[in-house]
Amino acid sequence: MNLLLDSHIVLWWLSDDKRLSPRARRLIERADEVFVSAATTWELALKVSLGKLRMPEGFLEVVEEQGFVHLPITPVHAMAVRDLPRHHRDPFDCILLAQAMVEGLRLVSADRALAPYGRLVVRV
């Protein structure tokens, strides 16, 4: 299975946070490929600039050291947002959902608001 990680899942994995469930850890460890979207990097960088959180030094390299693959945002991903049901309005989550849909990935998230998206999301 190929996975796309929601922003909080990436941070929890990198910081070995206890909020990352054992199920989520197993999924990530057993995945064929694990992707981190440019949207996640953008969202986290934005929150750092606003003083809302801290990011690991060398975030991009740390992601790669974990064996994760950076997933750029393409025009196809951007256009796919229009085909999503309007259950959720967060633009970062919408692009992650669109990327998962286009690329055949499962979005790993603990966000209950994403539950209506069914099989696109693995809620952990």
Short mmCIF file of C-alpha atoms in Angstrom, two decimals:
data_model
loop_
_atom_site.label_atom_id
_atom_site.label_comp_id
_atom_site.label_asym_id
_atom_site.label_seq_id
_atom_site.Cartn_x
_atom_site.Cartn_y
_atom_site.Cartn_z
CA MET A 1 0.00 0.00 0.00
CA ASN A 2 1.21 3.52 -0.80
CA LEU A 3 0.49 6.22 1.76
CA LEU A 4 0.28 10.00 1.88
CA LEU A 5 0.79 11.43 5.37
CA ASP A 6 -1.26 14.28 6.78
CA SER A 7 0.81 17.08 8.33
CA HIS A 8 0.28 16.07 11.95
CA ILE A 9 1.17 12.46 11.16
CA VAL A 10 4.50 13.57 9.65
CA LEU A 11 5.31 15.65 12.73
CA TRP A 12 4.26 12.89 15.13
CA TRP A 13 6.39 10.34 13.24
CA LEU A 14 9.47 12.57 13.15
CA SER A 15 9.19 13.47 16.84
CA ASP A 16 8.21 9.95 17.99
CA ASP A 17 5.09 11.51 19.50
CA LYS A 18 2.86 9.24 21.59
CA ARG A 19 -0.20 10.57 19.76
CA LEU A 20 0.85 8.49 16.75
CA SER A 21 -1.11 5.30 17.27
CA PRO A 22 0.46 1.84 17.06
CA ARG A 23 -1.77 1.20 14.03
CA ALA A 24 -0.39 4.27 12.26
CA ARG A 25 3.18 3.20 13.03
CA ARG A 26 2.54 -0.26 11.58
CA LEU A 27 0.95 1.17 8.43
CA ILE A 28 3.90 3.47 7.82
CA GLU A 29 6.48 0.79 8.57
CA ARG A 30 4.81 -1.73 6.24
CA ALA A 31 3.92 0.65 3.40
CA ASP A 32 5.44 0.15 -0.03
CA GLU A 33 6.01 3.90 -0.35
CA VAL A 34 5.23 6.82 1.94
CA PHE A 35 4.73 10.28 0.47
CA VAL A 36 4.88 13.73 2.04
CA SER A 37 3.16 16.41 0.00
CA ALA A 38 4.61 19.80 -0.83
CA ALA A 39 1.33 21.04 0.68
CA THR A 40 2.39 19.60 4.03
CA THR A 41 5.77 21.33 3.83
CA TRP A 42 3.99 24.56 2.90
CA GLU A 43 1.46 24.26 5.74
CA LEU A 44 4.14 23.51 8.33
CA ALA A 45 6.42 26.32 7.10
CA LEU A 46 3.48 28.73 7.27
CA LYS A 47 2.71 27.70 10.86
CA VAL A 48 6.40 28.09 11.79
CA SER A 49 6.43 31.60 10.30
CA LEU A 50 3.37 32.48 12.40
CA GLY A 51 5.02 31.12 15.55
CA LYS A 52 2.46 28.32 15.94
CA LEU A 53 4.89 25.39 15.85
CA ARG A 54 8.46 24.27 15.48
CA MET A 55 9.74 22.19 12.60
CA PRO A 56 12.73 19.87 12.79
CA GLU A 57 15.93 21.46 11.47
CA GLY A 58 16.60 20.28 7.93
CA PHE A 59 12.99 19.13 7.56
CA LEU A 60 13.30 18.25 3.86
CA GLU A 61 16.38 16.12 4.44
CA VAL A 62 14.90 14.49 7.56
CA VAL A 63 11.84 13.46 5.54
CA GLU A 64 14.10 11.86 2.92
CA GLU A 65 16.22 10.14 5.59
CA GLN A 66 13.05 8.44 6.81
CA GLY A 67 12.66 6.96 3.33
CA PHE A 68 9.66 9.16 2.56
CA VAL A 69 9.14 10.60 -0.93
CA HIS A 70 8.38 14.29 -1.53
CA LEU A 71 5.21 14.64 -3.62
CA PRO A 72 4.98 17.89 -5.62
CA ILE A 73 1.66 19.57 -6.30
CA THR A 74 0.81 19.34 -9.99
CA PRO A 75 -1.86 21.12 -12.04
CA VAL A 76 -3.70 17.77 -12.24
CA HIS A 77 -3.82 17.63 -8.43
CA ALA A 78 -5.07 21.22 -8.29
CA MET A 79 -7.85 20.53 -10.80
CA ALA A 80 -8.90 17.35 -8.97
CA VAL A 81 -9.96 19.46 -5.97
CA ARG A 82 -13.07 20.46 -7.92
CA ASP A 83 -14.18 16.80 -8.03
CA LEU A 84 -14.07 16.30 -4.25
CA PRO A 85 -17.30 16.27 -2.27
CA ARG A 86 -17.48 19.43 -0.16
CA HIS A 87 -17.30 17.75 3.25
CA HIS A 88 -14.28 19.77 4.31
CA ARG A 89 -13.07 23.28 3.51
CA ASP A 90 -9.45 23.29 4.69
CA PRO A 91 -7.43 23.98 1.52
CA PHE A 92 -4.43 21.96 2.70
CA ASP A 93 -6.59 18.93 3.42
CA CYS A 94 -8.39 19.35 0.08
CA ILE A 95 -5.15 19.23 -1.90
CA LEU A 96 -3.97 16.20 0.10
CA LEU A 97 -7.25 14.44 -0.67
CA ALA A 98 -6.96 15.35 -4.35
CA GLN A 99 -3.38 14.05 -4.47
CA ALA A 100 -4.44 10.80 -2.82
CA MET A 101 -7.27 10.41 -5.34
CA VAL A 102 -5.12 11.17 -8.41
CA GLU A 103 -2.09 9.13 -7.32
CA GLY A 104 -3.97 6.13 -5.90
CA LEU A 105 -2.71 6.77 -2.36
CA ARG A 106 -4.36 6.42 1.03
CA LEU A 107 -4.21 9.55 3.18
CA VAL A 108 -3.18 8.70 6.76
CA SER A 109 -4.78 11.11 9.22
CA ALA A 110 -6.20 11.34 12.71
CA ASP A 111 -8.53 14.14 11.59
CA ARG A 112 -12.15 13.08 12.15
CA ALA A 113 -13.34 15.71 9.67
CA LEU A 114 -11.88 13.57 6.87
CA ALA A 115 -13.99 10.49 7.70
CA PRO A 116 -16.65 11.28 5.05
CA TYR A 117 -14.03 10.71 2.34
CA GLY A 118 -14.20 6.96 2.97
CA ARG A 119 -11.52 4.77 1.43
CA LEU A 120 -9.32 7.70 0.44
CA VAL A 121 -8.51 8.15 4.13
CA VAL A 122 -7.06 5.75 6.69
CA ARG A 123 -8.12 7.22 10.02
CA VAL A 124 -5.65 6.32 12.75
#
